[in-house]
Short mmCIF file of C-alpha atoms and ligand atoms in Angstrom, two decimals:
data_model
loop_
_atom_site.label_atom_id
_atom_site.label_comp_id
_atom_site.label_asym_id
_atom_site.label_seq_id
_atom_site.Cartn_x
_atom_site.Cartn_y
_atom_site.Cartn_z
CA UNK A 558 194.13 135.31 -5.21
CA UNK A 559 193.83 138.42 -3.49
CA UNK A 560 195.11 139.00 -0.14
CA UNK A 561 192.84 138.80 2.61
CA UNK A 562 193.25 141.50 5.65
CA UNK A 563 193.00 141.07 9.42
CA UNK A 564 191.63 144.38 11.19
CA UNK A 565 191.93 144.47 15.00
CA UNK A 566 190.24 147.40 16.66
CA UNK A 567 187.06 148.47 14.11
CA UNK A 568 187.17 152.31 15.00
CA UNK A 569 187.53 155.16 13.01
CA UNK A 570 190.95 153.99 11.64
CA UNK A 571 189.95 150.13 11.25
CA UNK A 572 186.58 150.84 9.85
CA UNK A 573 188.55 152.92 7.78
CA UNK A 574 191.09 150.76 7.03
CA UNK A 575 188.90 147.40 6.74
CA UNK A 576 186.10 149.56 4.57
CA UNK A 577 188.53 150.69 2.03
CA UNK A 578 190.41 147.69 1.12
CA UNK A 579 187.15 145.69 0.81
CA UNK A 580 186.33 148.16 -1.85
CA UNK A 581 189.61 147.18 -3.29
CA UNK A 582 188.53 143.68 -3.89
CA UNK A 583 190.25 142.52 -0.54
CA UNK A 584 188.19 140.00 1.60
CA UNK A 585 188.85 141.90 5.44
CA UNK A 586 188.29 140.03 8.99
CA UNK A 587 187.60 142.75 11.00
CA UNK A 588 187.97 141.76 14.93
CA UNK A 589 186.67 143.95 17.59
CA UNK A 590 186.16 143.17 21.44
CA UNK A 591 182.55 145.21 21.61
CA UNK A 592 179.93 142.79 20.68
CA UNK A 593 177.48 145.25 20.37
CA UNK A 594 179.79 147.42 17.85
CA UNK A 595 179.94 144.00 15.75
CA UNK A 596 176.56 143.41 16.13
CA UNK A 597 175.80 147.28 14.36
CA UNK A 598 178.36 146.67 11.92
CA UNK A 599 177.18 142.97 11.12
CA UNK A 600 173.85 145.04 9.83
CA UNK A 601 175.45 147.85 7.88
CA UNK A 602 175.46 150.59 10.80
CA UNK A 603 178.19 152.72 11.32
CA UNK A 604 177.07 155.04 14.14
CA UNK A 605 180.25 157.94 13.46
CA UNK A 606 179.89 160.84 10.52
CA UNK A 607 182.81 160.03 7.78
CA UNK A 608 181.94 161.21 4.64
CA UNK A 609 181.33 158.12 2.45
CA UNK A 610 181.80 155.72 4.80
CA UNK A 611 178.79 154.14 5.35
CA UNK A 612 178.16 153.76 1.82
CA UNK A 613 181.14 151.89 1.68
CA UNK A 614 180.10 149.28 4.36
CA UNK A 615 176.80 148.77 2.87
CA UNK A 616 178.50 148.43 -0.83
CA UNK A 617 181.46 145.63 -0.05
CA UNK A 618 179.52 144.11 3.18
CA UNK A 619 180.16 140.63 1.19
CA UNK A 620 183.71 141.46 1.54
CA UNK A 621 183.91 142.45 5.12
CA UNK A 622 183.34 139.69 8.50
CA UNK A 623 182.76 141.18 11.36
CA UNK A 624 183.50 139.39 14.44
CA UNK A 625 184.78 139.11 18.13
CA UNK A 626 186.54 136.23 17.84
CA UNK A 627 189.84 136.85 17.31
CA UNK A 628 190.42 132.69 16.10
CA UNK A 629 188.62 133.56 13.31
CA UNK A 630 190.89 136.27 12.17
CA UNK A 631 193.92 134.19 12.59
CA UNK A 632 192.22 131.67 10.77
CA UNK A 633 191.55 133.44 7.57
CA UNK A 634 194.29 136.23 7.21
CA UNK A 635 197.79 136.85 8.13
CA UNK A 636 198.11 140.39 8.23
CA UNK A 637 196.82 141.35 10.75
CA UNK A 638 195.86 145.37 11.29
CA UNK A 639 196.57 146.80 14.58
CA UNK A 640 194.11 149.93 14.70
CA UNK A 641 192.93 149.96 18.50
CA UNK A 642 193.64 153.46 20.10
CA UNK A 643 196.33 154.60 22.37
CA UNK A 644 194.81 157.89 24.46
CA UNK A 645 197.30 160.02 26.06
CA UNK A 646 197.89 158.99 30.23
CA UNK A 647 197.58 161.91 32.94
CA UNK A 648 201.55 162.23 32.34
CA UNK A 649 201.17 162.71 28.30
CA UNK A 650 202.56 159.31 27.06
CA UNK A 651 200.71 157.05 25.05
CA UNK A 652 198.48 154.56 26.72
CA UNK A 653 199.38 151.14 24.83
CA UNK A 654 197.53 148.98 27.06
CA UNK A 655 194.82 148.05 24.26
CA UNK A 656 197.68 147.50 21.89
CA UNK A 657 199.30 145.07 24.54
CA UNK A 658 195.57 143.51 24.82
CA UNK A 659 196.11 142.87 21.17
CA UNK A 660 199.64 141.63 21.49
CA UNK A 661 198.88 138.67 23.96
CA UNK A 662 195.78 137.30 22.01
CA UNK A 663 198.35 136.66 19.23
CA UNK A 664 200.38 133.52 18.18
CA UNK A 665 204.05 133.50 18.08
CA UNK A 666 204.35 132.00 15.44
CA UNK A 667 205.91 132.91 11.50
CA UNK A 668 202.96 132.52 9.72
CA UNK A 669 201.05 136.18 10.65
CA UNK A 670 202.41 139.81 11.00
CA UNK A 671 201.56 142.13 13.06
CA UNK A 672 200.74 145.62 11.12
CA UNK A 673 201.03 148.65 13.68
CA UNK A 674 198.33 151.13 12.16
CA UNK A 675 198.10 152.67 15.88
CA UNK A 676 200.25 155.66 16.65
CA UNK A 677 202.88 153.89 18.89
CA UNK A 678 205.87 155.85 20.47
CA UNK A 679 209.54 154.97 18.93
CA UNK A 680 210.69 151.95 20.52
CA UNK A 681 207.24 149.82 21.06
CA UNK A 682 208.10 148.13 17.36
CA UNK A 683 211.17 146.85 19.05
CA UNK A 684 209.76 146.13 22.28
CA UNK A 685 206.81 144.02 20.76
CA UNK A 686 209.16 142.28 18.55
CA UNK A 687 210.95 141.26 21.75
CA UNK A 688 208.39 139.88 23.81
CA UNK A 689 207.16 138.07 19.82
CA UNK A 690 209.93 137.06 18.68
CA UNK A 691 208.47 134.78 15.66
CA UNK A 692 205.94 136.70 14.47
CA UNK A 693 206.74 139.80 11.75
CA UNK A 694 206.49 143.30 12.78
CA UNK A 695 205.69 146.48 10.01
CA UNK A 696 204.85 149.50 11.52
CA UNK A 697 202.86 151.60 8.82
CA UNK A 698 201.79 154.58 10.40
CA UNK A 699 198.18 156.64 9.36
CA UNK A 700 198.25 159.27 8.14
CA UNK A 701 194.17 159.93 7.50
CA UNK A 702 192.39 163.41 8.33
CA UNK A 703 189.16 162.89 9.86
CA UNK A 704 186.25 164.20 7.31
CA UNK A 705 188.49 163.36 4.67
CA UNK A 706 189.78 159.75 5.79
CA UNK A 707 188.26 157.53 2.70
CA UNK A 708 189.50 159.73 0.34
CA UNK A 709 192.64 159.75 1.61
CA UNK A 710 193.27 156.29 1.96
CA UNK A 711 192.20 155.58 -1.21
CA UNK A 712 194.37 158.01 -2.98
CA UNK A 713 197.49 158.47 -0.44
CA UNK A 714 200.42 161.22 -0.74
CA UNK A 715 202.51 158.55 1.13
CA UNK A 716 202.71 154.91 2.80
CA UNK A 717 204.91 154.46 5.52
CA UNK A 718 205.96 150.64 5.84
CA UNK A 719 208.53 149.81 8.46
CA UNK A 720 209.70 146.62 8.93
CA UNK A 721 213.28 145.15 10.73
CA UNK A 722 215.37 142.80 8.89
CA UNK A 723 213.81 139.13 8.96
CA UNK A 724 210.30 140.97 8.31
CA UNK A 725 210.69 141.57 4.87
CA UNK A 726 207.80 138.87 3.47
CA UNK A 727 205.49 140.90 5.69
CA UNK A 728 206.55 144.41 4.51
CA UNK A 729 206.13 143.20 0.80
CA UNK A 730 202.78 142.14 1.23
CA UNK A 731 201.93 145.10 3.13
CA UNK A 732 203.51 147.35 -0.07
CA UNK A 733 201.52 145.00 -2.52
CA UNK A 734 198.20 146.34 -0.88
CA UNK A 735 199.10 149.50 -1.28
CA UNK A 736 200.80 149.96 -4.04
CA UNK A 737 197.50 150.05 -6.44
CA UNK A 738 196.61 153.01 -4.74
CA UNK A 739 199.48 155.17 -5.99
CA UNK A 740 201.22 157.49 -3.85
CA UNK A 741 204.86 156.84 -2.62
CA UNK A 742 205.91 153.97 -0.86
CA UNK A 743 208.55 155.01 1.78
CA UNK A 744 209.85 151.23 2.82
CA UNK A 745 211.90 152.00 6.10
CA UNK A 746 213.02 150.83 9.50
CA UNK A 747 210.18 150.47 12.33
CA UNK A 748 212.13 152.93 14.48
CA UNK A 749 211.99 155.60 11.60
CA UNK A 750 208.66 154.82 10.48
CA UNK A 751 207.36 155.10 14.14
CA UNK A 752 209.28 158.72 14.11
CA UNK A 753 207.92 159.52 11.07
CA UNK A 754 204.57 159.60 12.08
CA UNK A 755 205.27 161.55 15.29
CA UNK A 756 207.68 164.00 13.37
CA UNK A 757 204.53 164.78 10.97
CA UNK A 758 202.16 165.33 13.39
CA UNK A 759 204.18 167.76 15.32
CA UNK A 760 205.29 169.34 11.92
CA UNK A 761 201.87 170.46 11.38
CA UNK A 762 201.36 171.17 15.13
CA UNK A 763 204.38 173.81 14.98
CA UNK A 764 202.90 174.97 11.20
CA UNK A 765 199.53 176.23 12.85
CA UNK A 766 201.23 177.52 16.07
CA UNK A 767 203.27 179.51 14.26
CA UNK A 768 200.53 180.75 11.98
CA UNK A 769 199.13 181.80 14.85
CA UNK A 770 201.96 183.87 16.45
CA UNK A 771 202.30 185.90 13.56
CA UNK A 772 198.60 186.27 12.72
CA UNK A 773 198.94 187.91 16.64
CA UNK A 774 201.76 189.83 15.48
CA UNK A 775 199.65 191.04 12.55
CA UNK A 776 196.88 192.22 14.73
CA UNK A 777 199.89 194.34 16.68
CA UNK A 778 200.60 195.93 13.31
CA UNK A 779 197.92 196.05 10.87
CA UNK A 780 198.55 193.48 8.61
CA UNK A 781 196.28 190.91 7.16
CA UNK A 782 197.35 186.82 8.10
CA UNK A 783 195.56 185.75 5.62
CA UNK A 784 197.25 187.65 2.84
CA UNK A 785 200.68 187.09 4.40
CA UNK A 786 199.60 183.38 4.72
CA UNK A 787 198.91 183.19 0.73
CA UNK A 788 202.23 185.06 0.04
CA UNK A 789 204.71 182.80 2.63
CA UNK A 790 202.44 179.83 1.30
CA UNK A 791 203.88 180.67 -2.36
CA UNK A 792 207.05 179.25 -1.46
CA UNK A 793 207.38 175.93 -2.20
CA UNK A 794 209.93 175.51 0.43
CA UNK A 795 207.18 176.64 2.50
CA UNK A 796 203.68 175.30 1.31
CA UNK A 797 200.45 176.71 1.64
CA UNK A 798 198.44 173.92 3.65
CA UNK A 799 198.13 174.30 7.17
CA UNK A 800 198.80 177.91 7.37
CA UNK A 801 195.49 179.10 8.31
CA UNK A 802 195.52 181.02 11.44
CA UNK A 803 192.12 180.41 13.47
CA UNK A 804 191.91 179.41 17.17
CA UNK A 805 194.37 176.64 17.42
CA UNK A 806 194.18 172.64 16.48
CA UNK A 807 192.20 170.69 18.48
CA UNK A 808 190.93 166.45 17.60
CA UNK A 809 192.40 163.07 18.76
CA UNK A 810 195.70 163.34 17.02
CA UNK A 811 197.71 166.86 17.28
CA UNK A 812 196.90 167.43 20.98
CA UNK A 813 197.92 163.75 21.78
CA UNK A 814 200.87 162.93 19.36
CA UNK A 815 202.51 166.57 20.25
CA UNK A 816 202.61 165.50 23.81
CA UNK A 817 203.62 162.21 23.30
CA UNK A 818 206.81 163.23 21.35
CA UNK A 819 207.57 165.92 23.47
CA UNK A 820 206.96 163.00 26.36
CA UNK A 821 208.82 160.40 24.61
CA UNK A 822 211.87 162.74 24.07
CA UNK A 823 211.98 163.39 27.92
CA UNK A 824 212.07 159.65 28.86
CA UNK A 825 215.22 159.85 27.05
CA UNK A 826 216.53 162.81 28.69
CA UNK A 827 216.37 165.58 25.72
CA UNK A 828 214.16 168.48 26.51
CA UNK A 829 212.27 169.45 23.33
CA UNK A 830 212.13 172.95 23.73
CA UNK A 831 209.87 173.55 20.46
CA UNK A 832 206.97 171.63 21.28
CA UNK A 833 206.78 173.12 24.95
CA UNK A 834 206.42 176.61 22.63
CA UNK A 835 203.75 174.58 20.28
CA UNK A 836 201.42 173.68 22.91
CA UNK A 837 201.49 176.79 24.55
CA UNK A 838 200.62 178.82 21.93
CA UNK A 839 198.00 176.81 21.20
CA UNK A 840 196.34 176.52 24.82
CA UNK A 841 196.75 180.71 24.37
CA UNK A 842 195.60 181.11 21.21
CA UNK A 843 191.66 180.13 22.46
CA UNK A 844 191.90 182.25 25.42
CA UNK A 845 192.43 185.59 23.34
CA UNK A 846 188.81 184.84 21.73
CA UNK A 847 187.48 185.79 25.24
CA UNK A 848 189.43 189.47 24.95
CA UNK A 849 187.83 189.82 21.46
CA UNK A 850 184.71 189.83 22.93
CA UNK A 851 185.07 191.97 26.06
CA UNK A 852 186.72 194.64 23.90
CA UNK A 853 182.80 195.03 22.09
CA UNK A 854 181.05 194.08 25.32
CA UNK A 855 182.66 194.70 28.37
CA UNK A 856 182.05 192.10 30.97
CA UNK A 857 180.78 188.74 29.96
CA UNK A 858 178.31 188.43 33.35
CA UNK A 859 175.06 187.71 32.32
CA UNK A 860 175.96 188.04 28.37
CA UNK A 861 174.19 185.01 26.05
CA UNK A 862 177.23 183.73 24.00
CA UNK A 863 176.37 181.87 20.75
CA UNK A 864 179.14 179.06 20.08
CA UNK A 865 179.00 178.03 16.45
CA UNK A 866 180.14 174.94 15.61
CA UNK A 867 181.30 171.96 18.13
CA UNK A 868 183.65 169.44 16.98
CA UNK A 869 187.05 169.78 16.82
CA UNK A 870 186.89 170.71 13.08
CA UNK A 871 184.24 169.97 10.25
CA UNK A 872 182.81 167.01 8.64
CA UNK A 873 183.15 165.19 11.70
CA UNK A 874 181.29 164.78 15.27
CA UNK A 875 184.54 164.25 17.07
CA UNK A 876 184.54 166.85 19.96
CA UNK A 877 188.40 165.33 21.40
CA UNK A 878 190.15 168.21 22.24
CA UNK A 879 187.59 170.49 20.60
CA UNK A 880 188.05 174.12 21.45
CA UNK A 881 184.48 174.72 22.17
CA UNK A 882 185.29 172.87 25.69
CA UNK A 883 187.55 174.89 26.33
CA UNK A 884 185.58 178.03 25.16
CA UNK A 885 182.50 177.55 26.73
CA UNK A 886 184.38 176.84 30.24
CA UNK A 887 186.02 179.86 29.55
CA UNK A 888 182.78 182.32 28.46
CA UNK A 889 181.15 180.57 31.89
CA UNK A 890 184.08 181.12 34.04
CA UNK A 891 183.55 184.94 32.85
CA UNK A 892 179.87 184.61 33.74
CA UNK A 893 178.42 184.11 30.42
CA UNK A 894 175.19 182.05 29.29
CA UNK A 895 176.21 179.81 26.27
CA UNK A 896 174.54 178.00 23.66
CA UNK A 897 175.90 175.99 20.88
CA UNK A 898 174.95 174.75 18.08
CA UNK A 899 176.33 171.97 15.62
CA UNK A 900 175.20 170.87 12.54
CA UNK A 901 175.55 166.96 13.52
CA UNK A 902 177.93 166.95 16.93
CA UNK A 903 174.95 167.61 19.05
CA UNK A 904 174.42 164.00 20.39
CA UNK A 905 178.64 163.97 21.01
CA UNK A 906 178.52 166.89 22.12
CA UNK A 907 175.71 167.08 24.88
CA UNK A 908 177.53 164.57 26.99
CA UNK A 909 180.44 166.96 27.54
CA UNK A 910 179.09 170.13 27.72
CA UNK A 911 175.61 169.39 30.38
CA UNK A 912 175.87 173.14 30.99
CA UNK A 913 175.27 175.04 27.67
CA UNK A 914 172.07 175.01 25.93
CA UNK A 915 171.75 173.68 22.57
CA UNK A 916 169.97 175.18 19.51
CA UNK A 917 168.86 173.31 17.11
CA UNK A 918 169.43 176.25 14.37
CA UNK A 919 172.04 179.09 13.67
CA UNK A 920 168.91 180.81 13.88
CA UNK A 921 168.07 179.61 17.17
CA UNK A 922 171.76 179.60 18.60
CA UNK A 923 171.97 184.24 17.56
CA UNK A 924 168.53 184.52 18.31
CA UNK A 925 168.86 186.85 21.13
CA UNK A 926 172.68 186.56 22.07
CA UNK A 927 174.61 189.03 22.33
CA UNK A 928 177.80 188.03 20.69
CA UNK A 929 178.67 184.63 18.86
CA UNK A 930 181.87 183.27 18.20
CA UNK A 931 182.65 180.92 15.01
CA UNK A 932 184.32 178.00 16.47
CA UNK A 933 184.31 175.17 13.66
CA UNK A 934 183.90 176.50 10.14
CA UNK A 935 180.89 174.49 8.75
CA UNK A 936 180.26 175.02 5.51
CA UNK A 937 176.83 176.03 5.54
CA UNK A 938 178.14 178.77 7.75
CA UNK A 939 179.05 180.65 4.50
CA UNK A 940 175.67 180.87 3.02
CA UNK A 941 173.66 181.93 5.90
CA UNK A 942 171.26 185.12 5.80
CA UNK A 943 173.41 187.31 7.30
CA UNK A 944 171.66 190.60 7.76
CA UNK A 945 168.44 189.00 8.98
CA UNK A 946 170.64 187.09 11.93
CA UNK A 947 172.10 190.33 12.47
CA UNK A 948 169.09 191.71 13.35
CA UNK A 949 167.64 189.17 15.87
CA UNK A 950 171.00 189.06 17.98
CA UNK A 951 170.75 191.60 21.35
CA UNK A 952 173.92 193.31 20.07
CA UNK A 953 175.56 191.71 16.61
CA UNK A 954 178.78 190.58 17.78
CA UNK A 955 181.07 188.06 16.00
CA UNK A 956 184.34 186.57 16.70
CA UNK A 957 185.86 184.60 13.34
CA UNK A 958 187.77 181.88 15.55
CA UNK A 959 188.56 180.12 12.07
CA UNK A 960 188.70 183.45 9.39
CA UNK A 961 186.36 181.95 7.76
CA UNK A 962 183.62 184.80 6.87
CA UNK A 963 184.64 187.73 4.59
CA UNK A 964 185.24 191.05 6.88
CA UNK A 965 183.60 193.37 4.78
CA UNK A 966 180.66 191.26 4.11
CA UNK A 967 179.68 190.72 7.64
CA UNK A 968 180.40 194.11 8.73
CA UNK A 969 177.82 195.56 5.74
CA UNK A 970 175.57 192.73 7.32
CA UNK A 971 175.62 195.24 10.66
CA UNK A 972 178.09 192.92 12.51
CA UNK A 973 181.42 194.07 14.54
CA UNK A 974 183.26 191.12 13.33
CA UNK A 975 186.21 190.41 15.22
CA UNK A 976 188.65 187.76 12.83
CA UNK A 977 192.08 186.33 13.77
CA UNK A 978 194.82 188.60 12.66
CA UNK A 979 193.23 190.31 10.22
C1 UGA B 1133 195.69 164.87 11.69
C2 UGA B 1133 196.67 164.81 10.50
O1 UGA B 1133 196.37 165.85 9.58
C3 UGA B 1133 196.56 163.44 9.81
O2 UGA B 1133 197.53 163.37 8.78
C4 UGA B 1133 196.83 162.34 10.83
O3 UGA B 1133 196.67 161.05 10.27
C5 UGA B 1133 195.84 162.47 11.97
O4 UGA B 1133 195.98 163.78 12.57
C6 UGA B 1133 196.16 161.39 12.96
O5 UGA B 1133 197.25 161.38 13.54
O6 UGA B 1133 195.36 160.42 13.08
P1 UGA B 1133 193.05 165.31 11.98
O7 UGA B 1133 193.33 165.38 13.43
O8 UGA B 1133 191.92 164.48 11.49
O9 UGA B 1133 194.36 164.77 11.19
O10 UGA B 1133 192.74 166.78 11.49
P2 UGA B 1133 193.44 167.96 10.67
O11 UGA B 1133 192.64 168.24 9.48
O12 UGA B 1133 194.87 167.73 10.50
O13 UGA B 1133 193.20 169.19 11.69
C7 UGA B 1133 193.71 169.18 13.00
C8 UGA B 1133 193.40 170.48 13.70
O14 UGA B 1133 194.21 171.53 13.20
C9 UGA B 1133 191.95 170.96 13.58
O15 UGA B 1133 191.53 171.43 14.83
C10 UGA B 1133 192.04 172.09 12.58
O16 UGA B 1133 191.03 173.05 12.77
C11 UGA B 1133 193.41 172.66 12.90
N1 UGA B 1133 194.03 173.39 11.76
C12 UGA B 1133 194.37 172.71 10.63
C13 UGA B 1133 194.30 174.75 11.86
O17 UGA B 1133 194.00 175.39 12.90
N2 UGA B 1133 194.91 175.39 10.82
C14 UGA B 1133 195.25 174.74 9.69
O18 UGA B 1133 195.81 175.39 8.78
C15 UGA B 1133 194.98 173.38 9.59
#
């Protein structure tokens, strides 16, 4: 028989989580404290954009229980799927308290494990294990990209399973899920699968700061970032994914799990010097947008600024740590009128930025402006009519926060296009 799943915590990452292994034939009992989230679920909504998603839900809802009753969990699985979320505090740590909620509704007893899906600093494996001492602890980090989550769960580069001596029944049944899905199983200790997750975060963190220094280095000298990017990329030793210079990373993960290892090695008295450099950069790198723009336009008082694109990247409506908040403080702090437009963060949108007006077209967001800046690179964004957008906008102005649009074309479209290091 197949192995049923326990999900605690039906987010993005348990819906996720509990969504994909029902489509693997698993039966899941998925737990979450918001009635009214169960309730939605219970009749096939899923109220967040993740590309395929949904469909899953509505496909395997035989497979998947919803409920808010953690008993019945227990009852019917015994691994159980920690995937509740742990925000960053005022001081940068991790918040764990919803993973400690989690902790004290559970038995200590042998028969269950604990799976840690939630990005936990090093150490809480150990702690929990402390405080539990007869129930089994495997720490198997995520490592899913919002937009593209489904797909890659379903066809990982990696799985992460962690587990202490004593633990190893749970960390077998933990590989035997995933092992259908091919992909390399990494079986570790908790500590270094805890690390591992942090370490890869703030890999990629340092990967598009650095992108970013040189692609302001290349604007100092003439060069093109996006053709050094494709030549460094070449390198194996190197790699060519997240190299591409824009305005700096934004979402719920790099900002958070940066600061929380940079945090986490403080508490234990080593000063990561990097990561200071990493988030720095990246704060920086949205701010120079603003100079792009004065450069063509001199001061921003009174100028209509056309943000396109919200969330944090594309093919999601997350806005956490988007850099369109940070922009469009920025462009009114310099006086500006802003207006943004997303092609479905709107609703998340609205709630965090009451000040800017919201168009419900590109059309509607150039109409008039006098400069626009390309914040998240949609892909209908490629394909738009150009020219014709040109020629509505007060002066046709663009900033390229994500070099996305090609140079030449925009500037034969009668834009000054402004990209990043190029
Ligand atoms: C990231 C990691 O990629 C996942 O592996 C990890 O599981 C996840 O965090 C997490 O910890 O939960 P995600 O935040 O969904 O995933 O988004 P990414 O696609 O990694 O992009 C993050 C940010 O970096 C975006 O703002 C994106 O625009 C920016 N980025 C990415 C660049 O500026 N340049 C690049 O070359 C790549």
């Amino acid at each position: 028989m197949r192995e049923t799943v326990g999900v605690v915590g039906v987010g993005w990452v348990g819906l996720v989580t509990a969504a994909c292994f029902a489509s693997r034939g698993h039966d899941v009992w998925a737990m979450d404290v918001d009635e009214a989230k169960v309730a939605e679920l219970s009749s096939g909504e899923v109220t967040f954009h993740e590309p395929g998603l949904a469909e899953l839900v509505t496909e395997h809802a035989r497979r998947l229980h919803f409920t808010s009753d953690m008993d019945e969990v227990l009852a019917n699985s015994r691994l159980l799927f920690c995937c509740v979320d742990t925000p960053p505090t005022y001081s940068g740590d991790a918040d764990l308290s919803r993973v400690m909620t989690v902790v004290e509704r559970l038995p200590d007893d042998a028969e269950h494990a604990l799976v840690m899906k939630s990005t936990v600093p090093s150490g809480t494996g150990s702690s929990i294990r402390r405080e539990m001492p007869g129930l089994a602890y495997v720490s198997c980090p995520e490592f899913l990209k919002e937009g593209s989550a489904v797909a890659d769960f379903l066809n990982p580069d990696r799985v992460v399973i962690g587990a202490d001596p004593g633990d190893e029944w749970a960390a077998d049944a933990v590989t035997a899920l995933y092992e259908p899905l091919g992909g390399e199983i990494v079986r570790t200790d908790v500590s270094s699968a805890e690390m591992i997750k942090l370490a890869s975060n703030a890999f990629l963190a340092t990967k598009i700061s650095f992108i970013n220094e040189i692609a302001n280095v290349c604007e100092e000298v003439g060069a093109d970032v996006t053709e050094v990017a494709r030549g460094m990329g070449l390198d194996e030793r190197i790699g060519g994914s997240f190299l591409k210079a824009g305005i700096g990373y934004g979402g719920s993960c790099f900002p958070k799990d940066v600061s929380a290892l940079k945090q986490l090695a403080g508490n234990s008295g080593y000063h990561f010097q990097l990561l200071n450099s990493v988030i720095e950069v990246n704060e920086l790198q949205k701010r120079r947008v603003i100079g792009k723009l004065t450069k063509h336009l001199g001061s921003l008082v009174g100028k209509r600024i056309a943000l396109l694109g919200l969330a944090f990247k594309p093919n999601t409506d997350d806005m956490r740590e988007a850099s369109s908040l940070v922009l469009s403080a920025r462009l009114q702090g310099e006086g500006a009128e802003v207006v943004g437009y997303d092609p479905v963060a709107k609703d998340a949108a609205s709630g965090l930025l009451p000040s800017i007006e919201f168009a419900s077209s590109p059309g509607e967001a150039l109409a008039g402006a006098d400069g626009a800046i390309l914040v998240t690179e949609w892909s209908e964004f490629a394909d738009l009519d150009w020219p014709a957008l040109a020629a509505e906008m007060t002066s046709a102005v663009i900033v390229d926060g994500r070099n996305f649009l090609d140079p030449e074309r925009m500037r034969a479209a009668g834009f000054a296009y402004e990209g990043v290091g190029r």
